[in-house]
Each structure stands twice: as structure tokens, then as C-alpha cells.
């Protein structure tokens, strides 16, 4: 697999935390005037406070959860102290830029911004353990096995007034899977996958699969393929099939065929803030089901399992096409031509695409068209080929093929053993179909993207072409789930990805986010109301309510109050997150007037 493609599909991701960034963009849930000056009785406790749980209290919790409590230890702790392991530490140094080692740890998180260099492996072996800090990662994690362990964790965090987080894989760019002094509910080991030949409900009859909260796409794709089925999932194999991805929306190459990840959900088993085990579906506790599917990750209830649609597998046509930039005006005209041609491509049932753009390369790194023949795919792309010919551009690579199944297609274009980098900061924008239809505006978008990549050689821009409209969701409507109108009306999703070094200082990490926020502002100015994808975003987007939730915010806010009145599930920028602020010492405090 060429490294460019590897980097490309690696693409989707993000980051961030507590920052008032250089640009002066405010943290959505803080008010500077509060930061150093809080009333502790309206705050949660953090380590160092007299009230923070003592050893004996943690031990009591451990007994309640049957010995499933784990003390949080950073992955690089193996490099420190008298028991340091040279082999393991060398492996970590080698792979510090990829996601692998962070996924299985009960508290570790992938995005460098949140990890914040508090314990990295680039040290003299055996250096003092006191130099390896847990930082903002959870202090303890419960190895979740069932509803009772979840309920015990919720109760403990509430009674002790400490922060609670949910950690699945730790991919969350916005920092939802970690928090200072927190107790984590670690869902990673809920790995059950069971197929249902014929699920039957008012909205759907057909094959389905019940997935435990800890299942990752790499596992789900394989299990489904073995049964002649495919499921909608992400481009990245290590992301959780049933955590933040689905709750925030969930995109991937099959979106144009069946809808977003959230559109696949049929029913879920969840534990609510008050410890109740509920089944939610379009007909049971339908308001909570609605919010849990598109209303943002980690803000509603703890999901134990989801039952989701499965679809009959079959051949999938795919394509790649690469162009080198040998002439700026022609190269950028080709980008404009692609953008306009998406109007045609996205009207073809089931067609999805992913391109990436740097100042030197345009790459269609994956076109996905289930059910189409090679000839049909070439025909669909021919108007774009024609544009290239008129511009006198010859692709450096141009291939189309048909694979026998979705997994074979995925492996051919993404790679079965793909290693995903964590060296990035991400943001983006959903671009409305109506914007591209006003053809004269497309060159303005191209100019904005050109300006970004020409001035920032470490940045790659992705256009993910999906049709997530109701026409494609198999009966799902605005009443079924909380996917907001911007997704339904979009022609493609822009991801702005700045490649960064995980060892960059925190100030640098914060500045990457601030820069991405300024680009998002430029795109917002071009596409008012366009919205953004909450899973691939900056945590400190100043217009987060509008960008991530749009007209759904009011209803989501009511549902939040109903199911989590004390706001135990805090994620930023979740619905009603602005009722809290983070004080200068990192503790979470209630904004006055919201008790
Ligand atoms: C390398 C990389 C590639 C990516 N590729 C894609 C992609 O192709 N398509 C796409 O749409 N997105 C993609 N994303 C974004 C991804 O969807 C989000 O990061 C998502 O939040 C990850 O969810 P998780 O459960 O795996 O991770 P976590 O960080 O463990 O959890 C994410 C959030 O979900 C909450 N959560 C997790 N599990 C539960 C649960 N059981 N109940 C309630 N809340 C829960 C957590 O509290 C947290 O806020 C990618 C991210 C990365 C880093
Ligand atoms: C990250 O670490 C720096 C010190 O290196 C500190 O100033 C900053 O507050 C930390 N950020 C977070 C989010 O904890
Ligand atoms: C702090 O907050 C608590 C609860 O909100 C309130 O009862 C108390 O009077 C406040 N104290 C101060 C000093 O403001
Ligand atoms: C919880 O108890 C188990 C055994 O009962 C023990 O192995 C584990 O270390 C304990 N966890 C903590 C954090 O002490
Ligand atoms: C050190 O790490 C290596 C590689 O992860 C492992 O195989 C080995 O068992 C470890 N050694 C000790 C003493 O733990
Ligand atoms: C990520 O950054 C590390 C440095 O910490 C570097 O060694 C590695 O090559 C980078 N990896 C990628 C894929 O960019
Ligand atoms: C978590 O629990 C599972 C069983 O549910 C067990 O297999 C696993 O070893 C536990 N993990 C840790 C780190 O304790
Ligand atoms: C997982 O499957 C096993 C065996 O079928 C079952 O005993 C267990 O209850 C299931 N766990 C969950 C969380 O669904
Ligand atoms: C790409 O390849 C297809 C056939 O595989 C061909 O029809 C088309 O003209 C090529 N496009 C360009 C721009 O070369
Ligand atoms: C688009 O670009 C043109 C030419 O540069 C400019 O005049 C116009 O104001 C721009 N429109 C918008 C909406 O930015
Ligand atoms: C999505 O597809 C439907 C039907 O195929 C079409 O009517 C609609 O315009 C398409 N939407 C977008 C944004 O391309």
C-alpha cells in the first residue's frame, strides 16, 4: 500500500481541551472570569482535595464491582522506575505516532492534545516514576461487564462528587474519554457480536446484528463478512462500532448505500445516569433513542449494546485516481471540476467517494460503488476525466476494479492491516448541496482550500462525498434520530487535517486547534448554516451549538434535562455543556444559576 494512501485513509480525526487559544477563541464551556475564582461547593473534587476519595473508598468500590477496578497507568509507564522494560519501551518509542498502544489501555487516549505529554517514552530508561504523570487521564477505571458495574460506577462518582468518563477506544478528538481525577467506565471488553437472521420492527425487517459496546470495526467487518453480510462502519478499523462513532453520527464508505451509522440503529441497551437499565428504540424510550443516535457522544447514557441493521453483501466497484500538481491554475481547476461533479456522483444510488488534496497532489483515494460494474463506474467518472483532458492533465494513477465483497473492497483501498496515525489535529465543515449548486461559488471554496494548503504544507484537506439524505436511509426520518439537517442536506464533508508531532508542546497543540478554528470560520462564512461533524471537530469551536446540533439543540437540551438532570455525563462540547466551566486548576464547576 503506497504510503500516501495510508496517510490518506488514516485521515479522519481530531483533538483538544481546555484552551483559550492564541486566536482568542473562547473555550465553549468556560468563562475566564470564573477560572481562578470558584465556589468549591459547586465543583467536582480533584486529586489533592481533602474530599477526593481515599484508598479505602476506592477499595470499597472495587469490592462492589467484584474486583474489576483498575488503577489508571499511562502506557509509557513501562519506561520508568526500577522495573522499566527496555524492549517494551523501545516498541512504544517506535509506535508512539500510531494509535495501537492506546486502544487497549483502560484510560489512555489517542489524541496528543489530551494526552499532553505527561508521560512519554522518550526518556532515559528507568527514570523516576514520579516523572510519569497520569495527567488528565482517568485515575481509575471499571472494567465494565454488565449494567450493575456501570450503575456502581455512576453512583460512586455522584456520591463522591468526582468526574465520570466513558472510555471505549479513546479515539475521541474532543477529549470526551478522559478528564482530570475521573473514574472511567471502560467498555472495551464488551465484545459480544450476535447475528439475528430476521429482525422485525415497524421500521425495519431484515438481518441485524447485536454488538457489544466494546466491539471495533475490524472485528465487526470480519464477523459480518463471514455470514455474507456487511454493515455500515468507519474508514478506520480501530474505532469503536458502538461508542462515539454511532452517537455522533458515524460515516464511512457505505453511507450513501444505507445512511449514517446512527441510521443503522434498531435498539439499544443502556444504563441511564440514575443507574436504570433501559431498552431504547424508535418505539421504546424513543426520545432517549433519538438523542443517542446523532446527538453527540457520551452525553446521554452508557450504551451496553446496539442492535443494528446488517445488509446482504455483494460486489463493490472501486476506483483511485492521482494527479500531481504541475501547473497551479490547471490543478485547482481540476479540484473545482471534481467538486461540481459530486452533484452527479452523489445522485447515483450508493456512490461514495473520498479525495484528499495537498498543494502538490489531488487523490481520489477511494470511490465506493456497491453493485456497480467497472464500466458503470468508469462512465460515472467520465465527465471528470473529460475535465482533466481539457485541462491537459494526465493522472499519475488511474484504476478501477470490482471486488467480490465489501471487506475485499475495504482491504484493497484502506488496507486490512492499516496502521492509523495519531499525529494529527482535525476540524472540518459539511458543505451543503445548495452551495455547490450555485456554481459560481465553487471557485471561492477552491480558493479557500488552496490558500490553506499552500500556506500550510503540513495540512491535508479531505472531501468525503456522501449522500446521507433520507432518500438513502431506508425509512429513517427526522423523528427517528438526531442526525441534524446539515448532514441530510450536505454534498460532502470537509476534513481539515494538520499533521502534527505527538511530542509537540501543549502550546503548539493548542495553536493547531486555534488555526483550524480560523479555517472553519472561513468555511462557515462561505456556507452559512452548513454545520460540522461533531466527531471530527475542534472542541473549542466558538459556534459549537449551531455547528454540531443546529435546529435540534432545543429538543436535545430538553432530553438531557430529563435523563441526566444533574449532568453526570459531562462532555465538551455536548448539549448543555455550557452549564459547566473548567477552573484554572482543571476542576469542573457548575456555572452559577445551574444547580
Ligand atoms: C484515526 C481515527 C480515524 C477515524 N475515522 C473515522 C471514520 O472513518 N468515520 C467517522 O465517522 N469517524 C471517525 N473517527 C472519529 C470517531 O468517530 C470518534 O473519535 C469517535 O468518538 C470514537 O468513538 P470511540 O467509542 O471509538 O472512542 P472513545 O474515545 O472511547 O469514545 C468517544 C466518545 O464516546 C463516548 N462513548 C464511548 N463509548 C460509549 C458508550 N458505550 N456509551 C456512551 N458513550 C460512549 C465517550 O464518552 C467519548 O465521549 C476517527 C477518529 C480517529 C482518531
Ligand atoms: C498540558 O500541560 C501543560 C504543561 O506542560 C499545562 O500548562 C496545560 O494546562 C496542560 N493542558 C491540559 C489540558 O491539561
Ligand atoms: C457556594 O455555593 C453553595 C451552593 O451553590 C452556596 O450554598 C454557598 O452559599 C456558596 N458560597 C459562596 C461563598 O458563594
Ligand atoms: C481490585 O481487586 C482485585 C482483586 O480482587 C485486585 O486484583 C485489583 O488490583 C484491585 N484493584 C485496585 C485498583 O486496587
Ligand atoms: C518486556 O516487554 C516485552 C515486549 O512487550 C515482553 O515480551 C517481556 O515479557 C517483558 N519483560 C518483562 C520482564 O516483563
Ligand atoms: C508521528 O510522530 C512521530 C514522532 O513522535 C514520528 O516518529 C512518526 O514518524 C510520525 N508518524 C506518522 C505516521 O506521521
Ligand atoms: C477485564 O475483564 C475481562 C473479562 O470481562 C478480562 O478478560 C480482562 O482481563 C479484564 N482486563 C483487565 C485489564 O483487568
Ligand atoms: C455475551 O455472550 C455471552 C454468551 O452468549 C453471554 O453469556 C453474555 O451475557 C453476553 N454478554 C453481554 C454483555 O451481552
Ligand atoms: C482512467 O482510466 C479509464 C479506464 O480505466 C479511462 O477510460 C479514462 O479515460 C482514464 N482517465 C484519464 C483522465 O486518463
Ligand atoms: C467569491 O469570490 C469572488 C471573486 O473573488 C468575490 O467577488 C465574491 O465576493 C466571493 N463570494 C463570497 C460569497 O465569498
Ligand atoms: C441524494 O440522493 C437523492 C436520491 O437519489 C437525491 O434526490 C438527492 O438530491 C441526493 N442528495 C445529495 C445531497 O446529493
XYZ file of N, CA, C and O in Angstrom, residues 431-520:
360
model
N -20.467 20.612 3.671
C -20.746 21.551 2.576
C -22.102 21.213 1.957
O -22.298 20.107 1.436
N -23.044 22.167 2.011
C -24.391 21.875 1.509
C -24.412 21.677 -0.010
O -23.670 22.332 -0.742
N -25.313 20.797 -0.423
C -25.553 20.613 -1.853
C -25.947 21.945 -2.496
O -25.503 22.278 -3.599
N -26.752 22.728 -1.790
C -27.228 24.002 -2.356
C -26.076 24.968 -2.621
O -26.131 25.780 -3.548
N -25.003 24.874 -1.844
C -23.843 25.743 -2.078
C -23.196 25.407 -3.420
O -22.895 26.282 -4.220
N -22.992 24.095 -3.662
C -22.316 23.688 -4.895
C -23.220 23.954 -6.106
O -22.746 24.256 -7.200
N -24.541 23.880 -5.865
C -25.472 24.161 -6.977
C -25.369 25.603 -7.461
O -25.655 25.887 -8.611
N -24.984 26.492 -6.558
C -24.711 27.875 -7.003
C -23.319 27.868 -7.606
O -22.352 28.270 -6.968
N -23.199 27.412 -8.817
C -21.899 27.058 -9.390
C -20.831 28.139 -9.248
O -19.653 27.839 -9.133
N -21.264 29.401 -9.271
C -20.262 30.472 -9.243
C -19.530 30.537 -7.908
O -18.476 31.153 -7.815
N -20.089 29.889 -6.875
C -19.428 29.944 -5.564
C -18.342 28.881 -5.391
O -17.486 28.985 -4.508
N -18.388 27.843 -6.226
C -17.435 26.747 -6.038
C -15.979 27.235 -6.112
O -15.146 26.838 -5.275
N -15.632 28.126 -7.069
C -14.243 28.620 -7.093
C -13.841 29.339 -5.796
O -12.663 29.320 -5.419
N -14.820 29.929 -5.105
C -14.478 30.557 -3.821
C -14.042 29.506 -2.806
O -13.106 29.720 -2.042
N -14.730 28.382 -2.802
C -14.349 27.296 -1.885
C -12.964 26.777 -2.264
O -12.088 26.595 -1.406
N -12.765 26.557 -3.562
C -11.454 26.074 -4.013
C -10.359 27.058 -3.589
O -9.291 26.640 -3.112
N -10.621 28.341 -3.729
C -9.615 29.344 -3.358
C -9.306 29.294 -1.862
O -8.147 29.440 -1.449
N -10.331 29.051 -1.067
C -10.128 28.971 0.386
C -9.245 27.769 0.733
O -8.302 27.877 1.524
N -9.555 26.628 0.116
C -8.776 25.412 0.380
C -7.340 25.581 -0.148
O -6.364 25.210 0.510
N -7.230 26.193 -1.315
C -5.898 26.414 -1.899
C -5.051 27.272 -0.961
O -3.880 26.963 -0.691
N -5.649 28.305 -0.462
C -4.935 29.195 0.448
C -4.474 28.437 1.699
O -3.356 28.626 2.187
N -5.318 27.561 2.191
C -4.966 26.793 3.396
C -3.768 25.878 3.112
O -2.765 25.912 3.830
N -3.859 25.078 2.064
C -2.791 24.085 1.874
C -1.495 24.718 1.346
O -0.406 24.240 1.651
N -1.632 25.809 0.577
C -0.398 26.442 0.084
C 0.386 27.081 1.221
O 1.609 27.118 1.205
N -0.321 27.581 2.210
C 0.367 28.237 3.328
C 0.680 27.300 4.480
O 1.313 27.698 5.453
N 0.196 26.056 4.365
C 0.393 25.099 5.462
C 0.749 23.732 4.897
O -0.106 22.866 4.754
N 2.014 23.561 4.562
C 2.412 22.308 3.916
C 2.116 21.063 4.753
O 2.050 19.966 4.211
N 1.895 21.207 6.070
C 1.591 20.045 6.904
C 0.103 19.750 6.954
O -0.340 18.973 7.806
N -0.656 20.382 6.077
C -2.105 20.179 6.128
C -2.604 19.469 4.882
O -2.168 19.757 3.762
N -3.508 18.522 5.090
C -4.181 17.813 4.005
C -5.676 18.043 4.180
O -6.182 18.018 5.306
N -6.350 18.287 3.065
C -7.796 18.510 3.124
C -8.494 17.341 2.436
O -8.096 16.931 1.348
N -9.497 16.799 3.110
C -10.280 15.675 2.578
C -11.665 16.144 2.192
O -12.274 16.936 2.925
N -12.176 15.633 1.075
C -13.594 15.811 0.729
C -14.209 14.407 0.758
O -13.864 13.564 -0.075
N -15.093 14.175 1.715
C -15.747 12.870 1.813
C -17.145 13.022 1.229
O -18.004 13.693 1.811
N -17.344 12.429 0.059
C -18.599 12.610 -0.673
C -19.618 11.551 -0.311
O -19.460 10.373 -0.640
N -20.654 11.967 0.432
C -21.704 11.035 0.850
C -23.051 11.625 0.522
O -23.229 12.838 0.549
N -24.003 10.758 0.297
C -25.393 11.183 0.253
C -26.068 10.559 1.464
O -26.381 9.376 1.481
N -26.254 11.382 2.509
C -26.846 10.886 3.766
C -28.291 11.342 3.893
O -28.842 11.405 4.986
N -28.896 11.671 2.753
C -30.269 12.185 2.777
C -31.250 11.074 3.133
O -30.927 9.886 3.060
N -32.472 11.466 3.502
C -33.482 10.467 3.885
C -33.774 9.505 2.746
O -34.209 8.372 2.985
N -33.519 9.944 1.512
C -33.730 9.043 0.376
C -32.868 7.794 0.478
O -33.148 6.776 -0.140
N -31.806 7.882 1.299
C -30.850 6.767 1.373
C -30.894 6.005 2.694
O -30.075 5.129 2.912
N -31.776 6.374 3.596
C -31.671 5.820 4.952
C -32.666 4.701 5.249
O -32.777 4.276 6.406
N -33.373 4.258 4.265
C -34.254 3.114 4.466
C -35.319 3.330 5.517
O -35.470 2.521 6.424
N -36.028 4.431 5.423
C -37.169 4.635 6.305
C -36.885 5.494 7.529
O -37.795 5.906 8.231
N -35.615 5.759 7.803
C -35.273 6.635 8.935
C -35.656 8.073 8.571
O -35.454 8.520 7.443
N -36.251 8.766 9.545
C -36.667 10.153 9.298
C -36.131 11.048 10.411
O -35.478 10.585 11.342
N -36.487 12.316 10.342
C -36.057 13.276 11.371
C -36.627 12.915 12.738
O -36.092 13.315 13.768
N -37.723 12.134 12.754
C -38.319 11.734 14.033
C -37.586 10.539 14.642
O -37.698 10.280 15.818
N -36.849 9.796 13.828
C -36.198 8.590 14.330
C -34.951 8.904 15.142
O -34.736 8.343 16.204
N -34.091 9.772 14.605
C -32.849 10.059 15.322
C -32.431 11.509 15.148
O -33.055 12.273 14.413
N -31.356 11.869 15.868
C -30.980 13.279 15.987
C -29.916 13.731 14.980
O -29.289 14.767 15.175
N -29.726 12.955 13.915
C -28.846 13.463 12.861
C -29.462 14.773 12.365
O -30.626 14.811 11.983
N -28.701 15.840 12.392
C -29.299 17.151 12.142
C -29.366 17.478 10.652
O -28.699 16.827 9.834
N -30.212 18.452 10.282
C -30.465 18.714 8.864
C -29.202 18.954 8.038
O -29.148 18.567 6.867
N -28.170 19.546 8.631
C -26.962 19.840 7.851
C -26.365 18.575 7.230
O -25.862 18.604 6.102
N -26.446 17.460 7.948
C -25.932 16.197 7.404
C -26.789 15.748 6.227
O -26.289 15.266 5.205
N -28.095 15.881 6.396
C -29.011 15.400 5.352
C -28.865 16.210 4.073
O -29.074 15.700 2.975
N -28.549 17.486 4.236
C -28.503 18.387 3.082
C -27.107 18.565 2.525
O -26.893 19.335 1.594
N -26.128 17.843 3.104
C -24.747 18.068 2.665
C -24.432 17.271 1.407
O -25.014 16.221 1.144
N -23.488 17.806 0.650
C -22.989 17.085 -0.527
C -21.699 16.357 -0.158
O -21.425 15.272 -0.653
N -20.914 16.994 0.695
C -19.703 16.323 1.168
C -19.241 16.939 2.479
O -19.690 18.012 2.870
N -18.374 16.181 3.157
C -17.784 16.615 4.423
C -16.337 16.985 4.156
O -15.594 16.202 3.571
N -15.954 18.191 4.579
C -14.533 18.567 4.507
C -13.878 18.230 5.833
O -14.381 18.593 6.895
N -12.753 17.518 5.765
C -11.907 17.346 6.944
C -10.631 18.132 6.725
O -9.968 17.968 5.690
N -10.301 18.975 7.688
C -9.064 19.747 7.658
C -8.107 19.050 8.617
O -8.364 18.996 9.819
N -7.042 18.483 8.085
C -6.150 17.679 8.916
C -4.744 18.276 8.910
O -4.124 18.399 7.850
N -4.289 18.674 10.070
C -2.911 19.147 10.187
C -2.090 18.041 10.838
O -2.435 17.561 11.924
N -1.058 17.605 10.139
C -0.192 16.535 10.657
C 0.729 17.139 11.696
O 1.403 18.145 11.442
N 0.727 16.534 12.867
C 1.481 17.120 13.972
C 2.314 16.042 14.638
O 2.065 14.855 14.464
N 3.268 16.473 15.418
C 4.101 15.545 16.158
C 3.478 15.368 17.545
O 3.214 16.361 18.227
N 3.245 14.137 17.974
C 2.617 13.954 19.287
C 3.453 14.519 20.432
O 2.944 14.751 21.524
N 4.748 14.735 20.170
C 5.581 15.312 21.230
C 5.550 16.830 21.232
O 6.232 17.461 22.044
N 4.808 17.422 20.317
C 4.723 18.881 20.292
C 4.257 19.384 21.658
O 3.500 18.705 22.349
N 4.708 20.571 22.010
C 4.315 21.118 23.307
C 2.818 21.379 23.309
O 2.178 21.492 22.255
N 2.295 21.511 24.506
C 0.874 21.760 24.630
C 0.496 23.092 23.961
O -0.541 23.204 23.314
N 1.353 24.078 24.089
C 1.074 25.375 23.454
C 0.969 25.203 21.937
O 0.089 25.789 21.289
N 1.843 24.386 21.365
C 1.773 24.148 19.925
C 0.500 23.392 19.559
O -0.179 23.728 18.584
N 0.181 22.374 20.359
C -1.039 21.610 20.078
C -2.250 22.539 20.107
O -3.148 22.442 19.265
N -2.270 23.441 21.075
C -3.384 24.380 21.181
C -3.413 25.320 19.978
O -4.487 25.673 19.478
N -2.233 25.684 19.498
C -2.211 26.610 18.359
C -2.697 25.927 17.077
O -3.306 26.563 16.225
N -2.463 24.610 16.958
C -3.004 23.912 15.768
C -4.529 24.003 15.770
O -5.162 24.227 14.736
N -5.105 23.809 16.942
C -6.566 23.888 17.055
C -7.065 25.292 16.730
O -8.070 25.468 16.043
N -6.350 26.262 17.241
C -6.760 27.653 17.004
C -6.721 27.969 15.514
O -7.616 28.627 14.971
N -5.677 27.466 14.838
C -5.569 27.714 13.403
C -6.719 27.041 12.665
O -7.341 27.638 11.783
N -7.017 25.807 13.047
C -8.130 25.109 12.395
C -9.441 25.856 12.649
O -10.284 25.963 11.758
N -9.594 26.416 13.832
C -10.793 27.221 14.087
C -10.896 28.409 13.123
O -11.987 28.746 12.660
N -9.764 29.019 12.802
C -9.840 30.164 11.866
C -10.234 29.674 10.463
O -10.993 30.343 9.770
N -9.750 28.503 10.081
C -10.162 27.959 8.767
C -11.648 27.613 8.776
O -12.350 27.819 7.788
N -12.096 27.048 9.886
C -13.525 26.721 9.982
C -14.377 27.980 9.859
O -15.459 27.953 9.270
